mmCIF file of C-alpha atoms in Angstrom:
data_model
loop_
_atom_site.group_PDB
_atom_site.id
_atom_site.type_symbol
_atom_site.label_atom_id
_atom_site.label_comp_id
_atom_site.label_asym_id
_atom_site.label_seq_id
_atom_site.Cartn_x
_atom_site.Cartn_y
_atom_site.Cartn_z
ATOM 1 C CA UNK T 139 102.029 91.809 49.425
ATOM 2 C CA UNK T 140 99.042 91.531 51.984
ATOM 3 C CA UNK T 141 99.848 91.424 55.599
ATOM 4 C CA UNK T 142 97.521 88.770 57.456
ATOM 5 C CA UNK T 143 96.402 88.810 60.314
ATOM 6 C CA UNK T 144 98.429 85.876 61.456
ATOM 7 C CA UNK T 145 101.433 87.655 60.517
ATOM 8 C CA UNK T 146 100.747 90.845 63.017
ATOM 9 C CA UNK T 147 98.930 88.687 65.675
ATOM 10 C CA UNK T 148 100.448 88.114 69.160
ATOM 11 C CA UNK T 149 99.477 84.828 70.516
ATOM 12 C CA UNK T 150 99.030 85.736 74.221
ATOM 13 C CA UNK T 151 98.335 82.724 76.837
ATOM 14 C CA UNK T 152 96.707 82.567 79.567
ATOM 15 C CA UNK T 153 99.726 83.822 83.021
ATOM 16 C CA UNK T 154 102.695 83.502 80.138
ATOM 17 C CA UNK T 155 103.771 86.736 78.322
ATOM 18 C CA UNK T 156 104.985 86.402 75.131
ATOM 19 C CA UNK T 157 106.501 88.976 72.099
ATOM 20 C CA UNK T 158 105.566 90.121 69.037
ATOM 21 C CA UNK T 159 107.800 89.033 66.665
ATOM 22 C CA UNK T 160 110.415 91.303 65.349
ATOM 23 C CA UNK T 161 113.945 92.093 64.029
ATOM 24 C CA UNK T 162 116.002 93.440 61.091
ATOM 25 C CA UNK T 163 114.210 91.444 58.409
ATOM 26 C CA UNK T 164 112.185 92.999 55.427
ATOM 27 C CA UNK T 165 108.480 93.754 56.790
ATOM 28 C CA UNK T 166 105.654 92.846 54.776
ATOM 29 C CA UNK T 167 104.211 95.964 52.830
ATOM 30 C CA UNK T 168 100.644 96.331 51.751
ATOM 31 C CA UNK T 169 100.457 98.580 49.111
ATOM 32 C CA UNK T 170 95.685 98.882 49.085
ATOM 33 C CA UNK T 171 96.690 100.372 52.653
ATOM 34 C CA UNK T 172 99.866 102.456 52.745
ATOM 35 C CA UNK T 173 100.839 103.536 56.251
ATOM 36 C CA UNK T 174 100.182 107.279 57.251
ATOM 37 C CA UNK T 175 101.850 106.679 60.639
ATOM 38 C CA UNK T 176 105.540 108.585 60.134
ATOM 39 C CA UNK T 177 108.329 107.564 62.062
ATOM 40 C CA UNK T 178 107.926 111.121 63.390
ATOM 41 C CA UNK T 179 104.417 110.403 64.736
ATOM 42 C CA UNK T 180 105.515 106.933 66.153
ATOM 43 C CA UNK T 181 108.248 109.112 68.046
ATOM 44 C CA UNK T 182 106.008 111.332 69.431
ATOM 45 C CA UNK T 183 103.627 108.542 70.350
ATOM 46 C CA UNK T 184 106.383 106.607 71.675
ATOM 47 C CA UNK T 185 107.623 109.105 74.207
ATOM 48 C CA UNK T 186 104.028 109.434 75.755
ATOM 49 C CA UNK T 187 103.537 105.630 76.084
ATOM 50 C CA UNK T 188 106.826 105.123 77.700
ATOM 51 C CA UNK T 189 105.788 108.237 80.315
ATOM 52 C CA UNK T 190 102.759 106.285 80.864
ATOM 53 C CA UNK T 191 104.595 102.706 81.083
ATOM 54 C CA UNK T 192 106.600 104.343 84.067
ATOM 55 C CA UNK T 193 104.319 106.238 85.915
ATOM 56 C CA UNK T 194 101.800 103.034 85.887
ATOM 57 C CA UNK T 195 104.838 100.618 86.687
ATOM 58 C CA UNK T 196 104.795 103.187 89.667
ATOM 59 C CA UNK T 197 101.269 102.871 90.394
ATOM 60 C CA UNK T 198 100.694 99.007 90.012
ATOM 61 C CA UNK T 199 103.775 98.774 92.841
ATOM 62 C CA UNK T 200 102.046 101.049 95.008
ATOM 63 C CA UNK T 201 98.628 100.016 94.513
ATOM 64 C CA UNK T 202 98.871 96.041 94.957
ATOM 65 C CA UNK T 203 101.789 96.304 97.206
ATOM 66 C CA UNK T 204 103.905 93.687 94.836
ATOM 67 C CA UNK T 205 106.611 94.141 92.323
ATOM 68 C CA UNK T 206 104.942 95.339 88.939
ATOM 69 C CA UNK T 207 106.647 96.462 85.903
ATOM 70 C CA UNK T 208 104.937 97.845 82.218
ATOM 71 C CA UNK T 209 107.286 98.307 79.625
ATOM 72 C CA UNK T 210 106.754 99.543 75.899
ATOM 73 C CA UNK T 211 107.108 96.833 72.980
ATOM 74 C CA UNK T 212 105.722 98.714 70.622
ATOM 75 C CA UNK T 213 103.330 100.800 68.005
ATOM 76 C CA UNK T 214 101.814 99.994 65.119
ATOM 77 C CA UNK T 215 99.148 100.524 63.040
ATOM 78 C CA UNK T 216 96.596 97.493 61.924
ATOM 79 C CA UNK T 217 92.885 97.194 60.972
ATOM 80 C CA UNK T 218 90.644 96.710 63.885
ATOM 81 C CA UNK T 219 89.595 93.362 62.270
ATOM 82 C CA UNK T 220 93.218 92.379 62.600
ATOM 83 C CA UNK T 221 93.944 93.760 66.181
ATOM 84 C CA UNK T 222 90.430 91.858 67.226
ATOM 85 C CA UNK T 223 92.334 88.656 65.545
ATOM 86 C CA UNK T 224 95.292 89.152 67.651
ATOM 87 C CA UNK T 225 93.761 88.891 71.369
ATOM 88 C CA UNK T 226 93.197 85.699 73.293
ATOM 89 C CA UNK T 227 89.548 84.817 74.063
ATOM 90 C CA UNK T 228 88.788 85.187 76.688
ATOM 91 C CA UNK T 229 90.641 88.280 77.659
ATOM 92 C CA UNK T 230 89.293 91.771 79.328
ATOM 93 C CA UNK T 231 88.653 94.595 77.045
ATOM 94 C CA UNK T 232 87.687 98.128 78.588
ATOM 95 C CA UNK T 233 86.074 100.380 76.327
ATOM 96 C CA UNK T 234 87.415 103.785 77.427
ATOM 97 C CA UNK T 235 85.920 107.475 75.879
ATOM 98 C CA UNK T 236 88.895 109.663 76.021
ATOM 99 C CA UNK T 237 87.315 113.381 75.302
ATOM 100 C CA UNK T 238 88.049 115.812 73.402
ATOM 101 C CA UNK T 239 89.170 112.891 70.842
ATOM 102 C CA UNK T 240 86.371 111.343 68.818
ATOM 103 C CA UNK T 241 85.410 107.692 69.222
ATOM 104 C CA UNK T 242 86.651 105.349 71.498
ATOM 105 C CA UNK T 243 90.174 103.507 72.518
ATOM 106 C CA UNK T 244 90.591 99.744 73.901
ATOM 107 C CA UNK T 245 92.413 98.608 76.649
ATOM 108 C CA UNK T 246 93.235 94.945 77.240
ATOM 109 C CA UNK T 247 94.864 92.605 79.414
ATOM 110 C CA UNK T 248 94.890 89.239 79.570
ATOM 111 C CA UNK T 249 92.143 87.638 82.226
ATOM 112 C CA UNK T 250 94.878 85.714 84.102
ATOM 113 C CA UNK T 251 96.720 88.932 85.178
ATOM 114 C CA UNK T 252 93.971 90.777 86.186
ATOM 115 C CA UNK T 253 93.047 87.844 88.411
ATOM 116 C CA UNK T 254 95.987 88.146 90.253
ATOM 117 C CA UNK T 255 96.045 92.275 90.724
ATOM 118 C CA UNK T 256 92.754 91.401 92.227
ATOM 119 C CA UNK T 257 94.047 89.171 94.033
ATOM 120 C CA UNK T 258 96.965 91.291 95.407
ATOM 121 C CA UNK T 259 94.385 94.039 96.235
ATOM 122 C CA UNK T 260 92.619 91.036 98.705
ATOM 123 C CA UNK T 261 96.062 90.258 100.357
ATOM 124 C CA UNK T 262 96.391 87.298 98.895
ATOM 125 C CA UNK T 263 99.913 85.784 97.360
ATOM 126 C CA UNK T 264 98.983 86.106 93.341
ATOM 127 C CA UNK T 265 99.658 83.024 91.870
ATOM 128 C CA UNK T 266 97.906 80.827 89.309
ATOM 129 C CA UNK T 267 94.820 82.149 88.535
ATOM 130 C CA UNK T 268 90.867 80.350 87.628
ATOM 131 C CA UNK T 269 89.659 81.244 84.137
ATOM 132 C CA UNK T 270 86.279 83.031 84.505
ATOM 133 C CA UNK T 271 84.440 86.004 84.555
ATOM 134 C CA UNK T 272 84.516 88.391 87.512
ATOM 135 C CA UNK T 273 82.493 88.501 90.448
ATOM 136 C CA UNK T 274 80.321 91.525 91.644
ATOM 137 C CA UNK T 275 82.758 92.101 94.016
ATOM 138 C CA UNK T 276 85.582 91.673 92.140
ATOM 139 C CA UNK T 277 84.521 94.246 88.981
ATOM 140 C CA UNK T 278 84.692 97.226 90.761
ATOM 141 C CA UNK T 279 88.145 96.640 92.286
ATOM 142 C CA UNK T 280 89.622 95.769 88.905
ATOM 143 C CA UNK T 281 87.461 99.001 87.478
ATOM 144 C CA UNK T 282 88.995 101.097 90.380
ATOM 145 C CA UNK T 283 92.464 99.816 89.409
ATOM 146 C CA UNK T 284 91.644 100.633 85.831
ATOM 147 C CA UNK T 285 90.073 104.328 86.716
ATOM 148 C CA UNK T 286 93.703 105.220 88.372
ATOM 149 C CA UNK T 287 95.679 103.720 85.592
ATOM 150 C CA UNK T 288 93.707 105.580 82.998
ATOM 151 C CA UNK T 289 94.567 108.665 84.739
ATOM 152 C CA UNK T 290 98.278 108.159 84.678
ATOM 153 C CA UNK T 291 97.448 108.062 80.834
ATOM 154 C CA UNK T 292 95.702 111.628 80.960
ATOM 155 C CA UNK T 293 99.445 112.733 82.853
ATOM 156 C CA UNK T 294 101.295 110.849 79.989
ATOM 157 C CA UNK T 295 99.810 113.108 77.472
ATOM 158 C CA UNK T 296 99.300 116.025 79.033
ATOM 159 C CA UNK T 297 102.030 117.535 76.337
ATOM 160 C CA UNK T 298 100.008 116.466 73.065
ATOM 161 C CA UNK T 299 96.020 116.850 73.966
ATOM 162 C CA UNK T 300 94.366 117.100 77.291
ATOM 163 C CA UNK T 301 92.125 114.098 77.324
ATOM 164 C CA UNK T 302 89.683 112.850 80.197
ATOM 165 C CA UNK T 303 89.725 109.274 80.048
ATOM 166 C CA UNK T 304 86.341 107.903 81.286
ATOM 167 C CA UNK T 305 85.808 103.892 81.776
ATOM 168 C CA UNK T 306 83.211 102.360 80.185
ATOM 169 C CA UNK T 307 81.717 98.511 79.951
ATOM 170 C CA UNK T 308 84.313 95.849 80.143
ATOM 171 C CA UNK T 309 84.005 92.597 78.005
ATOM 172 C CA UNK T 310 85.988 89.185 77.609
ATOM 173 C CA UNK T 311 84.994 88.607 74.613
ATOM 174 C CA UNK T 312 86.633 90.825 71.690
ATOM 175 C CA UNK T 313 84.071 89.677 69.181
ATOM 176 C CA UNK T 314 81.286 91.302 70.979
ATOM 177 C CA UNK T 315 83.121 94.624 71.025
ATOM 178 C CA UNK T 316 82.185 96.689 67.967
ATOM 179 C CA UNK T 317 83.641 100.246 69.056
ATOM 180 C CA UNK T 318 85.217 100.374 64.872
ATOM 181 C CA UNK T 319 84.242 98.811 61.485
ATOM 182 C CA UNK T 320 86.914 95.972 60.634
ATOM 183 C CA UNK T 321 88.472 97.698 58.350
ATOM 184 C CA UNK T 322 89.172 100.944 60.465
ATOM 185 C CA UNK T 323 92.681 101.599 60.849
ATOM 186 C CA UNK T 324 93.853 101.949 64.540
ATOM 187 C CA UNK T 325 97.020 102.066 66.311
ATOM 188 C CA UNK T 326 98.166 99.730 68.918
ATOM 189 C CA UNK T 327 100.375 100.203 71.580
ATOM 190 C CA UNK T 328 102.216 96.874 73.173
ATOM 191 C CA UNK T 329 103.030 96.406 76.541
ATOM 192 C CA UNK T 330 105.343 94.032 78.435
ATOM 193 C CA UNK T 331 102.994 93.682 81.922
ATOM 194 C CA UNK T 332 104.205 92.056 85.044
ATOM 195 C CA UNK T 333 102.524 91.952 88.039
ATOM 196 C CA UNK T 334 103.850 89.986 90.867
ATOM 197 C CA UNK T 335 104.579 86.126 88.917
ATOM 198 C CA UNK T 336 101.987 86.854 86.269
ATOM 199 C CA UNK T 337 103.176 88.132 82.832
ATOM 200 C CA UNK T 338 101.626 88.941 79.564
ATOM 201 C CA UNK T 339 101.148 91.411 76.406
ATOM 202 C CA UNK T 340 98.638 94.328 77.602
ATOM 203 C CA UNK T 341 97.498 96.642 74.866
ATOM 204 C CA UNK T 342 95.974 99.616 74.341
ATOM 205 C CA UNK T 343 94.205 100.330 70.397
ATOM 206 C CA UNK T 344 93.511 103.782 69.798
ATOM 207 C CA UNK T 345 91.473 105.285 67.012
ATOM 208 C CA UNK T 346 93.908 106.373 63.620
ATOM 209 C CA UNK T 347 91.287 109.075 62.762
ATOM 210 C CA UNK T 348 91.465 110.372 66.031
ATOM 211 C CA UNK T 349 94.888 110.236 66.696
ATOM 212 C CA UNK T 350 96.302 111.795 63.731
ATOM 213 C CA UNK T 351 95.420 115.474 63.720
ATOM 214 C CA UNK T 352 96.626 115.441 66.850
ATOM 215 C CA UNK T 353 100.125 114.410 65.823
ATOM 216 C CA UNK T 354 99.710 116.884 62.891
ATOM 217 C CA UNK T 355 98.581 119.952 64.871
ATOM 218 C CA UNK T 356 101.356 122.544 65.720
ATOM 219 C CA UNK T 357 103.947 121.268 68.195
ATOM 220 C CA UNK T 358 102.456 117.674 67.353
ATOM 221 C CA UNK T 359 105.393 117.287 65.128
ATOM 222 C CA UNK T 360 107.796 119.224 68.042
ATOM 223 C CA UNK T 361 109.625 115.838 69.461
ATOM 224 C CA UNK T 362 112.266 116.862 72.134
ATOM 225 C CA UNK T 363 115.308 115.388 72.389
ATOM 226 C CA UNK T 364 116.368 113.367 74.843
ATOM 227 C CA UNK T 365 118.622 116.232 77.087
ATOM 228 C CA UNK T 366 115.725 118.271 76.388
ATOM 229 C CA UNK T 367 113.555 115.675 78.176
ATOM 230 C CA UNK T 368 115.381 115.059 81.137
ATOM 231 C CA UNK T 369 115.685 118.471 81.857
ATOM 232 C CA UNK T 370 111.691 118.881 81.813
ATOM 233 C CA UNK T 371 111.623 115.714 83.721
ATOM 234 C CA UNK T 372 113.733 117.480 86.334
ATOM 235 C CA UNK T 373 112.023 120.101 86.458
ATOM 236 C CA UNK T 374 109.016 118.848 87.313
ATOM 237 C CA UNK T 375 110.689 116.894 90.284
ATOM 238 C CA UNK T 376 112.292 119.616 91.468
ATOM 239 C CA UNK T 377 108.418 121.415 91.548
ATOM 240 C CA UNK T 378 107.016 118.329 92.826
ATOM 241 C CA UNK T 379 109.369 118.011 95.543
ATOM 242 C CA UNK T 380 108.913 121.733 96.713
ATOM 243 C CA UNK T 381 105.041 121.617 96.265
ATOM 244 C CA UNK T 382 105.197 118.148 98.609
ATOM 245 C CA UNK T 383 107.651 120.192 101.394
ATOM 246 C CA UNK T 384 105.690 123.581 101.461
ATOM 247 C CA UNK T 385 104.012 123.916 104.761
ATOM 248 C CA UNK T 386 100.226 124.285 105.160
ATOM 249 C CA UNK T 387 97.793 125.215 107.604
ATOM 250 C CA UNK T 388 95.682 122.422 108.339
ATOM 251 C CA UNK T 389 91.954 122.904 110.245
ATOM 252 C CA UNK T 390 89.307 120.248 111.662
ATOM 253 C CA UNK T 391 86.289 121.984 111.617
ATOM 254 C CA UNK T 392 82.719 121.206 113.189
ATOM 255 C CA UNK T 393 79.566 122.297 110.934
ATOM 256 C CA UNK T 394 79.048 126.256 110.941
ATOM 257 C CA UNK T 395 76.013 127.479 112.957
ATOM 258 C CA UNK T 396 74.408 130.824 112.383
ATOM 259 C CA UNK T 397 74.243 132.864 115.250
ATOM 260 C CA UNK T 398 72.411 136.467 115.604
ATOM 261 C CA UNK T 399 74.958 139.482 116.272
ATOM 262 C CA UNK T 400 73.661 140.406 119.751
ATOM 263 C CA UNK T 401 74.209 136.502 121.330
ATOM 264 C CA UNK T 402 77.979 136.418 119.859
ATOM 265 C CA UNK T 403 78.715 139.975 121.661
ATOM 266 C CA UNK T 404 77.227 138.394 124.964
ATOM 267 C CA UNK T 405 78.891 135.621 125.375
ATOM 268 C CA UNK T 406 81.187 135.217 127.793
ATOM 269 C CA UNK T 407 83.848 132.701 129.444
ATOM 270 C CA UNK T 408 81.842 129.574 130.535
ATOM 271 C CA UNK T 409 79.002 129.741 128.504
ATOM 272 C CA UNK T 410 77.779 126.755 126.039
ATOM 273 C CA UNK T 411 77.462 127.184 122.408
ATOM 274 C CA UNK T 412 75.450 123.754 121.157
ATOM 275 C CA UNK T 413 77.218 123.311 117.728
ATOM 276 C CA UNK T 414 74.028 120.785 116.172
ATOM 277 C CA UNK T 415 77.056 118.635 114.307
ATOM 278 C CA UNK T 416 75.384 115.307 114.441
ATOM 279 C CA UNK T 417 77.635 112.375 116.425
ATOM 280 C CA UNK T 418 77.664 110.127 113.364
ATOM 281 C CA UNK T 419 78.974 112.323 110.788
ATOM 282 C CA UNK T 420 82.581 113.346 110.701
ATOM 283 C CA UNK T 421 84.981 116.604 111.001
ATOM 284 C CA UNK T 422 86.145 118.437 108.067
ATOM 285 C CA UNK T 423 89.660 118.636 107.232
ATOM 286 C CA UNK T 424 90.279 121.745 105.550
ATOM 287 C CA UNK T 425 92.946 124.091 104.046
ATOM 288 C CA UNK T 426 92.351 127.462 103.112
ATOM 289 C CA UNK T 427 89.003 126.479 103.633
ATOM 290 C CA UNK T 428 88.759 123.713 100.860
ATOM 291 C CA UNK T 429 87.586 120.326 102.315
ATOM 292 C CA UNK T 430 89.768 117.597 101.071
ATOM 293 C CA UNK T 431 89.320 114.721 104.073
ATOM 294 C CA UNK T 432 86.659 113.926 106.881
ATOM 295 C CA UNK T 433 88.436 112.823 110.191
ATOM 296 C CA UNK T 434 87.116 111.614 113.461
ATOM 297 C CA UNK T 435 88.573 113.816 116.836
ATOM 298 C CA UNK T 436 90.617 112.010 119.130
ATOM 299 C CA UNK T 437 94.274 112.175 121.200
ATOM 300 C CA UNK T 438 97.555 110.411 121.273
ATOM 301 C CA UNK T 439 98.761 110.707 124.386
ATOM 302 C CA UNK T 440 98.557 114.363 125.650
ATOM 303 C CA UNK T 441 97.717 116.352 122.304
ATOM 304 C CA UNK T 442 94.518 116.464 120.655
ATOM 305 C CA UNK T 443 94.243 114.191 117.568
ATOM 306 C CA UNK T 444 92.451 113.218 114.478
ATOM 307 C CA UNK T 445 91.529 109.699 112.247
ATOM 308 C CA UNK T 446 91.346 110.442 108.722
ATOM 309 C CA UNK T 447 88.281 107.879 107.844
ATOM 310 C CA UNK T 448 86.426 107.802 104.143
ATOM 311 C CA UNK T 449 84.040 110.717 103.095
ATOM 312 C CA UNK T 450 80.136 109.588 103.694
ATOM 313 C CA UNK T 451 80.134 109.492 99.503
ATOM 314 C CA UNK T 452 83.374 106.767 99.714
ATOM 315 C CA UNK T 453 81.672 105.055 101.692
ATOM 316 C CA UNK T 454 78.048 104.739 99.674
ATOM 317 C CA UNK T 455 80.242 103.759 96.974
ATOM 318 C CA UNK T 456 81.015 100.690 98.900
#
């Protein structure tokens, strides 16, 4: 019994989200290409894909200022050649390198929905969406949105491989990306997306060969249990939340000067030290002398003040 691609395919349409199908039923088996994937492995992959479902629900909220939701529908492992067949043309598909793991992984959402995160980033209401490629200006918001949501994937699994996802060209059309042969077996992981009205099937195709010795390594096989997770996952609040309350010492600095030994021990009350910090480039916010914001000075009301404003390399970015 072959599995077709028709069979495994999820039609996706343009702003409607639909399902793979599913249930109790028998499941075609192909017995050229038995599946290596254990329902141990699929566990394991399972509880990092839900981490990451939550933590970029999280982030989509945040970031577009709309209610967004990702939920996990499932895993399974196809031939590229049939997860190619599956998506909706056209559709963007972000080629992502995720080192230390060899090769590359996919991740795709339907056009329509990353219209409207765009357009939530603008202000605007979201809504029915034109089909078309992006603008100049509209790529590198949706690559900025993709950049964070990759790294939510890094957090997600943190506990099986420590990856550094890095964003590379984005197509619509998934015949014109050739990251794996056809025949290459890769796993796919299904998400329910929902970002404001829009809804569809997002996806993410990772590499089999890659994957798998990671599963297989030592504590690869290790799934927690579910008490066992919460209690991890309340532990980490409980650090998160005393991290975010512990006080700091926070300095605005002007640029250092250099000063001979002999002028500092003769100066006295009154006299004028020019500081040569140019007018046009901000103050550094620092603790424990690390430099993590620029800030222009300023009051409110009687006290001193400062405007946290973008770093000069945020803003050549722009």
């Amino acid at each position: 019994m072959t599995k077709s691609p028709s069979a495994v395919s999820t039609t996706r349409t343009r702003g409607a989200m639909t399902r793979r199908a599913g249930g109790g039923g028998p499941q075609p088996y192909d017995f050229r290409r038995p599946i290596k994937l254990s329902r141990e492995h699929v566990r394991t992959l399972q509880i990092a894909f839900e981490t990451y479902a939550r933590s970029g629900s999280t982030l989509l909220t945040t970031r577009l200022r709309t209610v967004s939701n990702m939920n996990l529908l499932a895993i399974e492992q196809l031939t590229y050649e049939e997860y190619v067949a599956s998506l909706n043309n056209p559709t963007v598909l972000a080629a992502v390198t995720v080192e230390p793991l060899a090769g590359s992984i996919l991740f795709e959402i339907s056009l329509a929905t990353a219209m409207a995160a765009i357009d939530h980033m603008l202000g605007g209401p979201g809504g029915p969406q034109p089909e078309r490629p992006l603008t100049d200006i509209e790529l590198p918001l949706l690559r900025g949105l993709l950049d964070r949501l990759l790294d939510e994937m890094r957090y997600a699994f943190e506990q099986l491989v420590d990856i550094h996802p890095k964003l590379g060209v984005i197509e619509y059309n998934p015949q014109f990306v050739r990251s794996h042969s056809p025949g290459d077996a890769v796993v796919v992981a299904s998400f329910e997306l929902k970002v404001g009205q829009e809804e569809c099937v997002a996806s993410i195709c990772l590499p089999f060969a890659s994957i798998l010795p990671v599963l297989e390594a030592e504590g690869g096989e290790a799934v927690l249990s579910e008490k066992e997770q919460a209690a991890r996952r309340s532990a980490r609040r409980n650090v998160t939340a005393g991290l975010s309350a512990a006080p700091l010492d926070v300095a605005v600095r002007f640029q250092p000067i250099r000063m001979r030994t002999d002028d500092i021990v003769q100066l006295r009350p009154g006299d004028v030290v020019p500081l040569g910090h140019p007018v046009s480039r901000p103050l550094a916010v620092t603790v424990n002398d690390t430099t993590f914001a620029q800030a222009v000075p300023g009051n409110q009301g009687s006290r001193l003040a400062c405007l946290i404003v973008p770093s000069p390399t945020e803003e050549n970015r722009r």
